[in-house]
Coordinates of C-alpha atoms in Angstrom, one line a residue:
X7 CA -6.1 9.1 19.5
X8 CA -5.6 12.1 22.1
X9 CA -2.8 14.1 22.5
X10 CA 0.5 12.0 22.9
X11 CA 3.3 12.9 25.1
X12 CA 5.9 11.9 27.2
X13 CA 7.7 13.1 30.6
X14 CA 10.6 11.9 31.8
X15 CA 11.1 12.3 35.5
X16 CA 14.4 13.0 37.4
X17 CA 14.4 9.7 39.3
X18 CA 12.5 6.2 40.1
X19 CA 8.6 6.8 41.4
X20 CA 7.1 5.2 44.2
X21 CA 4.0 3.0 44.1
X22 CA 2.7 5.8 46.6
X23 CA 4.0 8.2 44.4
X24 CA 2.6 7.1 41.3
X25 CA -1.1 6.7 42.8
X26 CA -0.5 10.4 43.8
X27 CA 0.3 11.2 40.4
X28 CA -2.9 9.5 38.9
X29 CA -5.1 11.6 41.5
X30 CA -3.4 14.8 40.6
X31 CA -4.0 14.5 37.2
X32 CA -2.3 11.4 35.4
X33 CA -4.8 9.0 35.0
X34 CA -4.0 8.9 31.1
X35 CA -0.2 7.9 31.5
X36 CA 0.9 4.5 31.4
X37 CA 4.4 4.5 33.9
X38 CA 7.8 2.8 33.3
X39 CA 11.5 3.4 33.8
X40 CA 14.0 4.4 30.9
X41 CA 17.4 6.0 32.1
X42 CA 18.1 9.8 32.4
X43 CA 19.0 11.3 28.5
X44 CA 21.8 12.5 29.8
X45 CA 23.3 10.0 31.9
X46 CA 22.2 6.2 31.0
X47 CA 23.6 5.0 34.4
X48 CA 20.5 6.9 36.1
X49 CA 17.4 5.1 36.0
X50 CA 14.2 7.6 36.1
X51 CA 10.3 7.2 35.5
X52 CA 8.6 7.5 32.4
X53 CA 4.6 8.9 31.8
X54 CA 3.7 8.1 28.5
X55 CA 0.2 9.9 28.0
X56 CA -2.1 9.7 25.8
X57 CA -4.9 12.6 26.4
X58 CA -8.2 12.1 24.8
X59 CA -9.7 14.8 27.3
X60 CA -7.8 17.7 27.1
X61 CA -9.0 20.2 24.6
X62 CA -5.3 21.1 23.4
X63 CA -1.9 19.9 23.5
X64 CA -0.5 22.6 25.7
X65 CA -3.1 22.0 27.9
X66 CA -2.9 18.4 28.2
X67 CA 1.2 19.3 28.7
X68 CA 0.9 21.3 31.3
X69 CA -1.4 19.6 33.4
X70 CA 0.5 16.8 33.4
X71 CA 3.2 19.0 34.4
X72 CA 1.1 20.5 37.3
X73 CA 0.6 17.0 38.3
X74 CA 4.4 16.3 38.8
X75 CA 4.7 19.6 41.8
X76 CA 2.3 17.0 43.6
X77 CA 5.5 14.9 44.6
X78 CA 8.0 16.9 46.8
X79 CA 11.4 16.7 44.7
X80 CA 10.4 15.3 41.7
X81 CA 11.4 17.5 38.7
X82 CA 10.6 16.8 34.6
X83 CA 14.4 16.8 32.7
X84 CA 12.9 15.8 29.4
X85 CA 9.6 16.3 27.4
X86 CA 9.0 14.8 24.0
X87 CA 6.5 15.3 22.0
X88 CA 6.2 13.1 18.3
X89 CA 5.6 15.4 15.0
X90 CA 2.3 15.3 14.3
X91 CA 1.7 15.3 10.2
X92 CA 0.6 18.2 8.3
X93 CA -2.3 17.4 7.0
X94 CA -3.4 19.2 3.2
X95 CA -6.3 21.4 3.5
X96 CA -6.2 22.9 0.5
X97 CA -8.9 22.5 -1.9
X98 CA -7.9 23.1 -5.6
X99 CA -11.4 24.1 -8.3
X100 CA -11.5 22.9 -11.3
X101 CA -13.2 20.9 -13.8
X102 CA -13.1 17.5 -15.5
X103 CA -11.7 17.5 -19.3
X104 CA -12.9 14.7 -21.2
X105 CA -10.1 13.8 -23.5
X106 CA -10.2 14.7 -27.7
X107 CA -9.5 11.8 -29.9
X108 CA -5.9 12.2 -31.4
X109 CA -6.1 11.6 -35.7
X110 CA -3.2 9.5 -36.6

């Protein structure tokens, strides 16, 4: 699993305008439509990526974002990016006890 985003553009996409967006630079999204967060009655695309080749997050983010100036007019209203888990690094020393029979 690469790094996992999602754009939401400011309108409806193009089937020209989606090829243009896989040459710039989105060959990892997988388009849709949802509606605009802040009005529902606006339908707009929607790049879900998931970047296996982008060596960070903020990179993989901002090329996509690059990507998006390719189409004159198209603008990115919402970004959303899942939590990612902290994951425990920490590695406690110690050393086995062997339990001592209890006299009843």
């Amino acid at each position: 699993m690469g790094h996992i985003f999602t754009l939401i553009l400011n309108r409806e996409i193009t089937e020209d305008e989606t090829a243009a967006l896989r040459e710039a630079g989105c060959q990892s999204a997988t388009f849709s439509t949802d509606s605009l967060p802040t009005n529902a009655e606006v339908t707009v695309a929607k790049l879900d990526f998931d970047d296996e080749q982008s060596p960070s997050l903020a990179e993989a983010i901002q090329s996509a974002m690059d990507a998006v100036k390719v189409v004159p007019d198209l603008s990115i209203p919402g970004l959303t990016v899942p939590a990612v888990a902290k994951v425990d690094t920490t590695v406690l020393a110690g050393e086995i006890v062997e339990p001592e029979p209890v006299n009843a």
